[in-house]
Amino acid sequence: MVSKMLVLKFPKMAVQKPVVCNLARDFDLTFNILNATIFPRKEGQMVLQLFGTKANFDRGVEYLKDQGILVQSTREEIARNESRCVQCGWCTAVCPTGALYIKRPELEVVFDEEACSVCKLCVRTCPYRAMELVPAEDYPLA
Amino acid sequence: MKKTKIKKTIAEINDKIRSGDAVVVTAEEIIDIVRDNGPVEAARQVDVVTTGTFAPMCSSGAMINFGHFKPTIKASKVWFNNVPAYGGLAAVDCYLGATALCEEDPLNRVFPGEFNYGGGHVIHDLLAGKQVHLRAESYGTQCYPNRSVEKMITLDDLPFAVLSNPRNGYQNYNCAVNRSKDTIYTYMGTLKPRMENANYCSAGQLSPLMNDPQYRTIGVGTRIFLGGGQGHVAWHGTQHNPGVERTGLGVPTKPAGTLWVMGDLKTMDPEWLRGVSILGYGTSLAVGLGIPIPLLDEDMARQTAVTDEDIVTQIVDYSTDYPQGTGRILGRVNYAQLKSGTITIDGEEVITVPLSSIKKAREIATLLKDSISRGEFLLGEPQIPLPVA
């Protein structure tokens, strides 16, 4: 399975098309829209978290490109500095997607990068400054 | 004195530690031993139980003497990396507190403030071997004519640096919630509105004072694991409040005993003393603390077998009741419930968030166990008991 945060840039003509609906219906992908600025006859942008099998994901991205949409991965991602992290749990208070969660009964803090929406709330919340914003490794979308 | 079947002294246990015969287990391991064999047999088998805790402890800091300059200075104002230390002591003595903030810090002007650097971070940087900028100012006297000095220093350059934390190891602490409509930023972490999360900060069954809740073995002079080195209990801590309500085992149901701990900073390790930045609140120092508890008799075995279920704390609303000091509590909850991930308050399910690292607490208890087993750590004989109610 693939889960990836994507930034979609819609040219003026593409905003009329129900592309996200098609991603779900035709490619069996699940999506979560985190941010969208879409207006008729204007360039638009959408931040989308997309999950599915690798094959469907790649086909879905191919479909988006065929529609004239510019597909980019998010520019930044969150990385955990393991030597700074003390596995306390402060970050789990603010993580909106559950990417940071407590494994029980060990009471260790797990960071599931796939589930991270790069909201950055953990960066300032972690008292040990273990959560770092780093440039994203580009997903090979081509 | 109550009659007990097992009777050991700290001196006898130290003899066993020296000869490598002492049996040492952690505060988690003793639970099963007492449950399976009973407290008498457990006290016969086991000599020492080790505890541990790792969390921000604000009442911490370092007593530093930075050595004389030529010409001499009676430093009345002192800064380390632009973090002010208290200089109202003899010429080159000062106290650097964990919550002191770097002079240019914007504080909470842009709310919530990030508080990226403070006294706790200076202590960590010194331990990490980094160079730290020392600056001192004075008004000048005939014996101390110098009015201003500055110098890059390292921990090795300091003639004297002692960690001296007037309040560590709080025996129990509040579980914090926020019943208001807005997120609040507290020393108990970020609390989301409408009781979306409940934050708590105790190592529970691993916590030092929970395993000797009536201070029978922990007193002034008790040798401890402190910040990766060896330290001592120097006194009871500030706000030490033994006279609170307790359960049958003598375990307090709200914040109670505290410890003043000291140790030579030069023996410590940056792994176990870390500067922390608490959003909207300030800086602090996360302290690794571990205390060995001698099983002098079966009563101590019973006490150290305390479990998270046995330890109860109070739920406090940090949006109104804590800042206003009303003393109102919303309910009680035990640490097994807190550690399960959710608790119920007024019929509502609330997610729990730990602030104290159980993983690090366990590591400390294990490190202490290993160093006692190797004969490198002897128990300190308490000279003055901590005040009891």
Short mmCIF file of C-alpha atoms in Angstrom, two decimals:
data_model
loop_
_atom_site.label_atom_id
_atom_site.label_comp_id
_atom_site.label_asym_id
_atom_site.label_seq_id
_atom_site.Cartn_x
_atom_site.Cartn_y
_atom_site.Cartn_z
CA MET A 1 0.00 0.00 0.00
CA VAL A 2 1.07 3.55 -0.72
CA SER A 3 0.06 6.63 1.23
CA LYS A 4 1.36 9.93 0.02
CA MET A 5 0.70 13.59 0.55
CA LEU A 6 0.32 15.30 -2.83
CA VAL A 7 0.02 18.89 -3.94
CA LEU A 8 -2.17 19.18 -7.06
CA LYS A 9 -1.99 22.31 -9.17
CA PHE A 10 -4.96 22.74 -11.46
CA PRO A 11 -4.68 24.82 -14.61
CA LYS A 12 -7.70 27.02 -15.40
CA MET A 13 -9.34 24.42 -17.61
CA ALA A 14 -8.96 21.45 -15.29
CA VAL A 15 -10.93 22.78 -12.35
CA GLN A 16 -14.21 21.79 -13.96
CA LYS A 17 -13.40 18.08 -13.91
CA PRO A 18 -14.42 15.84 -11.00
CA VAL A 19 -10.94 14.31 -10.81
CA VAL A 20 -10.90 13.42 -7.12
CA CYS A 21 -14.17 11.57 -7.45
CA ASN A 22 -12.71 9.66 -10.40
CA LEU A 23 -9.61 8.77 -8.40
CA ALA A 24 -11.84 6.99 -5.92
CA ARG A 25 -14.25 5.44 -8.40
CA ASP A 26 -11.95 4.39 -11.21
CA PHE A 27 -8.72 3.68 -9.34
CA ASP A 28 -10.00 2.47 -5.97
CA LEU A 29 -7.99 5.09 -4.10
CA THR A 30 -8.95 6.60 -0.79
CA PHE A 31 -8.36 10.30 -0.32
CA ASN A 32 -8.34 12.90 2.36
CA ILE A 33 -8.46 16.55 1.26
CA LEU A 34 -6.41 18.62 3.67
CA ASN A 35 -6.55 21.93 1.90
CA ALA A 36 -8.17 23.15 -1.30
CA THR A 37 -8.45 26.44 -3.14
CA ILE A 38 -10.50 25.76 -6.25
CA PHE A 39 -12.53 28.39 -8.11
CA PRO A 40 -14.17 28.18 -11.55
CA ARG A 41 -11.94 29.35 -14.38
CA LYS A 42 -9.04 30.06 -12.06
CA GLU A 43 -5.89 28.14 -11.24
CA GLY A 44 -6.43 25.98 -8.19
CA GLN A 45 -4.44 24.06 -5.66
CA MET A 46 -5.28 21.10 -3.48
CA VAL A 47 -3.36 19.19 -0.80
CA LEU A 48 -4.47 15.62 -0.88
CA GLN A 49 -3.52 12.53 1.01
CA LEU A 50 -3.92 9.54 -1.27
CA PHE A 51 -3.87 5.87 -0.25
CA GLY A 52 -4.12 2.71 -2.27
CA THR A 53 -2.15 -0.12 -3.75
CA LYS A 54 1.07 0.84 -5.49
CA ALA A 55 -0.35 -0.06 -8.93
CA ASN A 56 -3.56 1.92 -8.44
CA PHE A 57 -1.66 4.82 -6.96
CA ASP A 58 0.64 5.05 -9.97
CA ARG A 59 -2.29 4.76 -12.39
CA GLY A 60 -4.17 7.42 -10.44
CA VAL A 61 -1.24 9.82 -10.58
CA GLU A 62 -0.89 9.11 -14.31
CA TYR A 63 -4.60 9.92 -14.76
CA LEU A 64 -4.19 13.24 -12.90
CA LYS A 65 -1.33 14.19 -15.16
CA ASP A 66 -3.33 13.29 -18.24
CA GLN A 67 -5.91 15.80 -17.07
CA GLY A 68 -3.26 18.50 -17.22
CA ILE A 69 -2.82 18.67 -13.46
CA LEU A 70 0.63 19.31 -12.06
CA VAL A 71 1.29 16.68 -9.38
CA GLN A 72 3.94 17.32 -6.76
CA SER A 73 4.78 15.71 -3.48
CA THR A 74 4.69 17.95 -0.42
CA ARG A 75 7.83 20.00 -0.15
CA GLU A 76 8.46 19.32 3.49
CA GLU A 77 8.02 16.38 5.71
CA ILE A 78 8.45 15.65 9.39
CA ALA A 79 11.32 13.50 10.59
CA ARG A 80 11.98 12.36 14.12
CA ASN A 81 15.45 12.92 15.51
CA GLU A 82 15.81 9.67 17.40
CA SER A 83 18.66 10.84 19.61
CA ARG A 84 16.57 13.75 20.84
CA CYS A 85 13.33 11.82 21.27
CA VAL A 86 12.84 10.45 24.79
CA GLN A 87 9.58 8.66 23.98
CA CYS A 88 7.50 10.63 26.44
CA GLY A 89 4.25 11.30 24.59
CA TRP A 90 3.76 15.11 24.66
CA CYS A 91 3.37 15.13 20.87
CA THR A 92 0.44 12.72 20.93
CA ALA A 93 -1.71 15.47 22.47
CA VAL A 94 -1.67 17.47 19.26
CA CYS A 95 -1.12 15.03 16.38
CA PRO A 96 -4.38 15.23 14.39
CA THR A 97 -3.90 12.12 12.25
CA GLY A 98 -2.65 9.68 14.85
CA ALA A 99 0.73 9.44 13.09
CA LEU A 100 2.26 9.88 16.54
CA TYR A 101 0.75 7.36 18.91
CA ILE A 102 1.55 5.40 22.05
CA LYS A 103 2.28 1.73 21.68
CA ARG A 104 0.90 -0.18 24.65
CA PRO A 105 1.71 -1.77 27.00
CA GLU A 106 5.33 -0.66 26.38
CA LEU A 107 4.28 3.03 26.46
CA GLU A 108 6.65 3.84 23.63
CA VAL A 109 5.89 6.57 21.13
CA VAL A 110 5.62 5.45 17.52
CA PHE A 111 5.92 7.81 14.55
CA ASP A 112 4.11 6.47 11.50
CA GLU A 113 5.47 8.71 8.74
CA GLU A 114 2.89 7.42 6.27
CA ALA A 115 0.07 8.85 8.36
CA CYS A 116 1.74 12.24 8.88
CA SER A 117 -0.06 15.17 7.24
CA VAL A 118 2.87 17.56 7.84
CA CYS A 119 0.69 19.87 9.93
CA LYS A 120 3.83 20.71 11.98
CA LEU A 121 1.99 20.93 15.31
CA CYS A 122 4.40 18.42 16.86
CA VAL A 123 7.44 20.51 15.90
CA ARG A 124 6.78 23.19 18.50
CA THR A 125 5.00 20.92 20.95
CA CYS A 126 7.88 18.48 21.44
CA PRO A 127 9.81 19.88 24.43
CA TYR A 128 12.95 18.07 23.28
CA ARG A 129 12.74 19.48 19.72
CA ALA A 130 12.90 15.98 18.32
CA MET A 131 10.39 16.57 15.53
CA GLU A 132 12.09 18.27 12.61
CA LEU A 133 10.85 19.73 9.38
CA VAL A 134 12.97 18.43 6.52
CA PRO A 135 12.81 18.80 2.74
CA ALA A 136 10.70 16.01 1.29
CA GLU A 137 12.31 13.23 -0.63
CA ASP A 138 10.57 13.52 -3.95
CA TYR A 139 8.25 10.67 -4.73
CA PRO A 140 9.03 9.50 -8.25
CA LEU A 141 5.82 10.74 -9.78
CA ALA A 142 7.06 10.77 -13.35
CA MET B 1 9.14 -0.78 66.43
CA LYS B 2 6.86 -3.19 64.64
CA LYS B 3 7.98 -6.80 64.70
CA THR B 4 8.88 -8.15 61.29
CA LYS B 5 10.02 -11.59 60.14
CA ILE B 6 12.84 -10.20 58.00
CA LYS B 7 15.24 -7.60 59.32
CA LYS B 8 18.16 -6.23 57.33
CA THR B 9 20.24 -3.11 57.70
CA ILE B 10 21.63 -0.89 54.98
CA ALA B 11 25.15 -1.79 56.19
CA GLU B 12 24.41 -5.51 55.70
CA ILE B 13 23.02 -4.88 52.24
CA ASN B 14 26.10 -2.79 51.36
CA ASP B 15 28.31 -5.71 52.41
CA LYS B 16 26.40 -7.92 49.99
CA ILE B 17 26.73 -5.28 47.24
CA ARG B 18 30.50 -5.14 47.83
CA SER B 19 30.85 -8.93 47.65
CA GLY B 20 28.63 -9.05 44.55
CA ASP B 21 25.93 -11.11 46.32
CA ALA B 22 23.18 -8.52 46.49
CA VAL B 23 19.98 -9.36 44.67
CA VAL B 24 18.68 -6.29 42.87
CA VAL B 25 15.46 -5.99 40.86
CA THR B 26 13.53 -3.08 39.38
CA ALA B 27 10.32 -1.65 40.79
CA GLU B 28 8.43 -3.41 37.98
CA GLU B 29 10.10 -6.79 38.54
CA ILE B 30 9.39 -6.79 42.28
CA ILE B 31 5.63 -6.69 41.62
CA ASP B 32 5.50 -10.26 40.34
CA ILE B 33 7.98 -11.51 42.92
CA VAL B 34 5.82 -10.25 45.79
CA ARG B 35 2.63 -11.47 44.13
CA ASP B 36 4.06 -14.97 43.54
CA ASN B 37 6.05 -15.48 46.74
CA GLY B 38 4.56 -13.07 49.24
CA PRO B 39 6.28 -10.10 50.87
CA VAL B 40 8.25 -12.10 53.48
CA GLU B 41 9.84 -14.39 50.92
CA ALA B 42 10.41 -11.43 48.58
CA ALA B 43 12.19 -9.50 51.34
CA ARG B 44 14.29 -12.58 52.08
CA GLN B 45 15.30 -13.01 48.41
CA VAL B 46 15.68 -9.44 47.24
CA ASP B 47 17.93 -6.78 48.77
CA VAL B 48 17.34 -3.70 46.66
CA VAL B 49 14.56 -2.44 44.40
CA THR B 50 15.50 0.23 41.86
CA THR B 51 13.18 2.98 40.68
CA GLY B 52 13.42 5.61 37.95
CA THR B 53 11.75 8.65 36.48
CA PHE B 54 12.51 11.00 33.58
CA ALA B 55 10.53 14.18 33.03
CA PRO B 56 10.83 17.97 33.05
CA MET B 57 11.44 19.12 36.62
CA CYS B 58 11.36 22.91 36.74
CA SER B 59 12.87 23.39 40.16
CA SER B 60 16.34 22.44 38.94
CA GLY B 61 19.58 24.26 38.34
CA ALA B 62 23.31 24.35 38.83
CA MET B 63 25.39 26.01 41.54
CA ILE B 64 28.48 27.20 39.70
CA ASN B 65 31.76 28.76 40.72
CA PHE B 66 33.50 29.98 37.56
CA GLY B 67 36.88 30.84 39.05
CA HIS B 68 38.59 34.19 39.57
CA PHE B 69 39.61 36.57 36.80
CA LYS B 70 42.63 38.87 36.69
CA PRO B 71 41.93 41.54 37.79
CA THR B 72 39.29 40.13 40.10
CA ILE B 73 35.56 40.72 39.78
CA LYS B 74 32.71 40.52 42.28
CA ALA B 75 30.21 39.35 39.70
CA SER B 76 26.78 40.67 40.58
CA LYS B 77 25.17 39.96 37.24
CA VAL B 78 26.05 36.77 35.38
CA TRP B 79 24.96 35.28 32.07
CA PHE B 80 25.69 31.96 30.37
CA ASN B 81 24.93 32.12 26.64
CA ASN B 82 22.92 35.24 27.51
CA VAL B 83 20.77 33.32 30.02
CA PRO B 84 20.93 35.16 33.36
CA ALA B 85 22.16 33.34 36.47
CA TYR B 86 21.70 34.63 40.00
CA GLY B 87 24.87 36.34 41.18
CA GLY B 88 23.88 37.56 44.63
CA LEU B 89 26.46 35.34 46.28
CA ALA B 90 30.22 35.53 46.79
CA ALA B 91 32.44 36.94 44.04
CA VAL B 92 32.34 34.19 41.41
CA ASP B 93 29.55 31.95 42.71
CA CYS B 94 26.20 31.87 40.96
CA TYR B 95 23.09 29.77 40.51
CA LEU B 96 21.84 29.00 37.03
CA GLY B 97 18.16 28.04 37.10
CA ALA B 98 16.53 25.74 34.55
CA THR B 99 13.65 28.10 33.75
CA ALA B 100 15.79 31.24 33.27
CA LEU B 101 15.33 32.43 29.69
CA CYS B 102 17.72 33.83 27.14
CA GLU B 103 17.58 37.66 27.29
CA GLU B 104 16.29 38.18 23.73
CA ASP B 105 13.53 35.61 24.04
CA PRO B 106 10.23 37.08 22.79
CA LEU B 107 8.52 35.18 25.63
CA ASN B 108 4.76 34.99 25.10
CA ARG B 109 4.51 38.19 23.05
CA VAL B 110 3.77 36.06 20.04
CA PHE B 111 1.58 33.49 21.70
CA PRO B 112 2.26 30.70 22.37
CA GLY B 113 5.97 31.36 22.85
CA GLU B 114 8.46 28.71 21.79
CA PHE B 115 11.11 29.35 24.47
CA ASN B 116 13.90 27.77 22.52
CA TYR B 117 16.77 28.39 24.92
CA GLY B 118 17.08 28.71 28.67
CA GLY B 119 18.99 27.57 31.73
CA GLY B 120 18.14 23.91 31.18
CA HIS B 121 19.68 24.11 27.71
CA VAL B 122 22.85 25.73 29.08
CA ILE B 123 23.25 22.85 31.55
CA HIS B 124 22.77 20.37 28.72
CA ASP B 125 25.26 22.20 26.49
CA LEU B 126 27.86 22.24 29.27
CA LEU B 127 27.42 18.48 29.74
CA ALA B 128 27.63 17.92 26.00
CA GLY B 129 31.11 19.49 26.11
CA LYS B 130 30.08 22.61 24.24
CA GLN B 131 31.67 26.00 24.75
CA VAL B 132 29.42 28.41 26.57
CA HIS B 133 29.74 32.20 26.61
CA LEU B 134 30.16 33.52 30.17
CA ARG B 135 29.61 37.22 30.83
CA ALA B 136 29.64 38.96 34.20
CA GLU B 137 29.19 42.53 35.36
CA SER B 138 29.93 44.33 38.59
CA TYR B 139 30.14 47.82 40.11
CA GLY B 140 33.80 47.45 41.13
CA THR B 141 35.31 47.46 44.63
CA GLN B 142 38.85 47.99 45.88
CA CYS B 143 39.30 44.24 46.35
CA TYR B 144 37.39 43.35 43.14
CA PRO B 145 38.10 46.20 40.71
CA ASN B 146 36.98 44.53 37.47
CA ARG B 147 33.56 45.65 36.22
CA SER B 148 33.00 43.45 33.23
CA VAL B 149 34.38 40.14 32.00
CA GLU B 150 33.53 37.70 29.27
CA LYS B 151 35.00 34.39 28.25
CA MET B 152 34.18 31.16 26.45
CA ILE B 153 34.13 28.33 28.97
CA THR B 154 33.47 24.59 29.05
CA LEU B 155 32.38 22.41 31.95
CA ASP B 156 36.02 21.32 32.40
CA ASP B 157 37.04 24.96 32.92
CA LEU B 158 34.65 25.41 35.84
CA PRO B 159 36.28 24.79 39.24
CA PHE B 160 32.90 23.78 40.71
CA ALA B 161 29.55 22.86 39.17
CA VAL B 162 26.95 21.07 41.25
CA LEU B 163 23.45 20.26 40.12
CA SER B 164 21.20 21.38 42.94
CA ASN B 165 17.50 20.81 42.34
CA PRO B 166 15.32 22.07 45.17
CA ARG B 167 12.27 20.13 44.03
CA ASN B 168 12.50 16.88 42.09
CA GLY B 169 10.79 13.52 42.16
CA TYR B 170 7.32 14.80 43.03
CA GLN B 171 5.41 12.02 44.70
CA ASN B 172 2.33 11.93 42.50
CA TYR B 173 1.09 14.75 40.30
CA ASN B 174 -2.15 16.10 38.88
CA CYS B 175 -3.83 14.80 35.78
CA ALA B 176 -4.57 17.96 33.75
CA VAL B 177 -7.56 18.70 31.53
CA ASN B 178 -9.02 21.82 29.90
CA ARG B 179 -12.76 22.39 30.11
CA SER B 180 -12.70 25.75 28.32
CA LYS B 181 -13.51 26.34 24.65
CA ASP B 182 -9.93 27.18 23.59
CA THR B 183 -6.66 25.28 23.51
CA ILE B 184 -4.41 26.16 26.45
CA TYR B 185 -0.63 25.84 26.66
CA THR B 186 0.59 24.83 30.10
CA TYR B 187 3.55 23.24 31.86
CA MET B 188 1.37 20.12 31.68
CA GLY B 189 1.55 20.28 27.89
CA THR B 190 -0.98 21.38 25.30
CA LEU B 191 -4.52 20.87 26.53
CA LYS B 192 -7.15 20.88 23.84
CA PRO B 193 -10.58 22.38 24.53
CA ARG B 194 -13.60 20.54 25.92
CA MET B 195 -11.46 17.93 27.66
CA GLU B 196 -10.14 16.48 24.44
CA ASN B 197 -7.05 15.18 26.22
CA ALA B 198 -5.94 14.46 29.79
CA ASN B 199 -2.21 14.89 30.42
CA TYR B 200 -0.39 13.22 33.32
CA CYS B 201 3.21 13.18 34.50
CA SER B 202 4.42 10.37 36.74
CA ALA B 203 6.37 7.18 36.28
CA GLY B 204 3.66 5.52 38.41
CA GLN B 205 4.83 2.17 39.74
CA LEU B 206 8.44 3.01 38.76
CA SER B 207 8.42 6.38 40.50
CA PRO B 208 10.93 6.69 43.38
CA LEU B 209 8.73 8.10 46.15
CA MET B 210 5.79 5.86 45.20
CA ASN B 211 7.91 2.87 46.16
CA ASP B 212 8.74 4.23 49.60
CA PRO B 213 5.63 6.32 50.12
CA GLN B 214 6.20 6.86 53.83
CA TYR B 215 9.90 7.76 53.45
CA ARG B 216 11.20 4.87 55.56
CA THR B 217 14.42 4.45 53.59
CA ILE B 218 14.73 7.69 51.60
CA GLY B 219 16.17 10.56 53.64
CA VAL B 220 18.94 13.13 53.67
CA GLY B 221 22.05 11.29 52.50
CA THR B 222 20.35 8.66 50.35
CA ARG B 223 22.59 8.03 47.34
CA ILE B 224 20.77 8.32 44.02
CA PHE B 225 21.14 8.12 40.26
CA LEU B 226 21.02 11.75 39.18
CA GLY B 227 21.43 12.90 35.61
CA GLY B 228 23.53 9.86 34.76
CA GLY B 229 25.91 10.37 37.70
CA GLN B 230 25.66 9.73 41.40
CA GLY B 231 24.04 12.27 43.66
CA HIS B 232 22.37 12.49 47.01
CA VAL B 233 19.15 13.55 48.60
CA ALA B 234 20.22 16.84 50.19
CA TRP B 235 17.02 17.75 52.00
CA HIS B 236 13.30 17.38 51.57
CA GLY B 237 12.23 19.43 48.56
CA THR B 238 10.29 22.67 48.40
CA GLN B 239 6.52 22.15 48.68
CA HIS B 240 7.16 18.80 50.41
CA ASN B 241 3.69 18.12 51.72
CA PRO B 242 3.45 14.71 53.37
CA GLY B 243 0.16 15.37 55.15
CA VAL B 244 -2.18 14.66 52.25
CA GLU B 245 -4.84 11.98 51.97
CA ARG B 246 -3.36 8.51 51.39
CA THR B 247 -4.60 5.07 50.37
CA GLY B 248 -4.24 1.94 52.52
CA LEU B 249 -0.68 1.38 51.27
CA GLY B 250 0.21 4.91 52.37
CA VAL B 251 0.31 6.14 48.77
CA PRO B 252 -0.75 9.80 48.46
CA THR B 253 -3.70 10.57 46.18
CA LYS B 254 -2.39 14.01 45.20
CA PRO B 255 1.02 15.75 44.96
CA ALA B 256 2.82 15.06 48.26
CA GLY B 257 6.52 14.45 49.03
CA THR B 258 9.37 16.08 47.11
CA LEU B 259 13.17 15.84 47.18
CA TRP B 260 16.02 18.32 47.09
CA VAL B 261 18.71 16.49 45.19
CA MET B 262 22.34 17.36 44.52
CA GLY B 263 25.22 15.87 42.62
CA ASP B 264 28.46 16.80 40.89
CA LEU B 265 27.49 18.01 37.39
CA LYS B 266 30.87 16.85 36.10
CA THR B 267 29.93 13.20 36.69
CA MET B 268 26.68 13.54 34.73
CA ASP B 269 25.67 12.77 31.18
CA PRO B 270 23.76 14.90 28.61
CA GLU B 271 21.57 11.87 27.91
CA TRP B 272 19.97 12.23 31.34
CA LEU B 273 19.75 16.00 31.73
CA ARG B 274 18.09 17.73 28.81
CA GLY B 275 16.92 21.27 28.28
CA VAL B 276 13.28 21.39 27.30
CA SER B 277 11.10 24.05 25.63
CA ILE B 278 7.49 23.98 26.70
CA LEU B 279 5.16 25.77 24.29
CA GLY B 280 3.54 28.84 25.84
CA TYR B 281 5.18 28.20 29.21
CA GLY B 282 8.96 28.38 29.19
CA THR B 283 12.08 26.30 29.49
CA SER B 284 12.90 23.60 31.98
CA LEU B 285 15.26 20.71 32.56
CA ALA B 286 14.29 17.08 32.06
CA VAL B 287 15.98 15.16 34.83
CA GLY B 288 16.76 11.46 35.03
CA LEU B 289 16.38 10.39 38.64
CA GLY B 290 16.59 6.92 40.14
CA ILE B 291 16.54 5.84 43.77
CA PRO B 292 17.48 2.44 45.15
CA ILE B 293 15.21 1.19 47.89
CA PRO B 294 16.59 -1.33 50.37
CA LEU B 295 14.19 -4.12 51.30
CA LEU B 296 14.85 -3.89 55.02
CA ASP B 297 11.83 -6.02 55.85
CA GLU B 298 8.61 -7.43 54.40
CA ASP B 299 6.84 -4.09 54.84
CA MET B 300 9.26 -2.51 52.36
CA ALA B 301 8.69 -5.45 49.98
CA ARG B 302 4.96 -4.75 50.21
CA GLN B 303 5.51 -1.05 49.54
CA THR B 304 7.76 -1.57 46.52
CA ALA B 305 5.23 -3.99 45.03
CA VAL B 306 2.93 -1.01 44.46
CA THR B 307 1.27 -1.16 41.04
CA ASP B 308 -0.23 1.46 38.76
CA GLU B 309 -3.70 0.32 39.90
CA ASP B 310 -2.78 1.20 43.49
CA ILE B 311 -1.75 4.76 42.65
CA VAL B 312 -4.57 7.24 42.37
CA THR B 313 -4.37 10.88 41.37
CA GLN B 314 -6.72 13.81 40.98
CA ILE B 315 -8.01 15.35 37.76
CA VAL B 316 -7.66 19.13 37.69
CA ASP B 317 -9.03 21.67 35.21
CA TYR B 318 -6.09 23.79 34.10
CA SER B 319 -8.31 26.35 32.35
CA THR B 320 -9.85 27.64 35.58
CA ASP B 321 -9.29 25.69 38.79
CA TYR B 322 -5.49 25.40 38.63
CA PRO B 323 -4.71 29.04 37.67
CA GLN B 324 -7.35 30.39 40.06
CA GLY B 325 -6.20 28.07 42.83
CA THR B 326 -9.72 26.93 43.68
CA GLY B 327 -8.56 23.49 44.81
CA ARG B 328 -11.52 21.90 43.02
CA ILE B 329 -10.96 18.50 41.48
CA LEU B 330 -12.99 16.84 38.74
CA GLY B 331 -12.44 13.29 39.87
CA ARG B 332 -9.90 10.61 40.62
CA VAL B 333 -8.19 8.14 38.37
CA ASN B 334 -5.45 5.54 38.78
CA TYR B 335 -2.29 5.18 36.72
CA ALA B 336 -3.36 1.89 35.15
CA GLN B 337 -6.36 3.74 33.72
CA LEU B 338 -4.17 6.66 32.64
CA LYS B 339 -1.69 4.33 30.96
CA SER B 340 -4.49 2.44 29.16
CA GLY B 341 -4.97 5.39 26.78
CA THR B 342 -8.42 6.62 27.78
CA ILE B 343 -10.17 7.60 30.98
CA THR B 344 -13.77 8.54 31.67
CA ILE B 345 -14.59 11.95 33.16
CA ASP B 346 -18.26 12.79 33.76
CA GLY B 347 -19.26 9.96 31.44
CA GLU B 348 -17.06 11.27 28.65
CA GLU B 349 -14.19 9.28 27.22
CA VAL B 350 -10.98 11.33 27.24
CA ILE B 351 -7.67 10.43 25.57
CA THR B 352 -4.71 10.37 27.95
CA VAL B 353 -1.28 11.80 27.15
CA PRO B 354 1.84 10.86 29.13
CA LEU B 355 4.42 13.60 29.75
CA SER B 356 6.90 11.47 31.71
CA SER B 357 8.95 8.99 29.67
CA ILE B 358 8.25 5.47 30.93
CA LYS B 359 10.85 4.10 28.53
CA LYS B 360 13.55 6.30 30.05
CA ALA B 361 12.31 5.59 33.60
CA ARG B 362 12.69 1.88 32.91
CA GLU B 363 16.18 2.43 31.47
CA ILE B 364 17.20 4.33 34.62
CA ALA B 365 15.87 1.63 36.95
CA THR B 366 17.79 -0.95 34.89
CA LEU B 367 21.02 1.08 34.80
CA LEU B 368 20.84 1.55 38.55
CA LYS B 369 20.14 -2.14 39.07
CA ASP B 370 23.16 -3.05 36.95
CA SER B 371 25.52 -0.66 38.69
CA ILE B 372 24.46 -1.92 42.14
CA SER B 373 24.81 -5.53 40.98
CA ARG B 374 28.33 -4.75 39.75
CA GLY B 375 29.22 -3.27 43.13
CA GLU B 376 29.73 0.23 41.71
CA PHE B 377 26.91 1.84 43.62
CA LEU B 378 26.55 1.52 47.39
CA LEU B 379 23.48 2.58 49.29
CA GLY B 380 23.70 5.82 51.23
CA GLU B 381 22.64 5.64 54.85
CA PRO B 382 19.96 8.29 55.38
CA GLN B 383 21.06 10.68 58.12
CA ILE B 384 17.86 12.63 58.63
CA PRO B 385 14.45 11.26 57.72
CA LEU B 386 12.18 13.31 55.48
CA PRO B 387 9.36 14.98 57.38
CA VAL B 388 6.27 12.80 57.68
CA ALA B 389 2.81 14.04 58.45
#
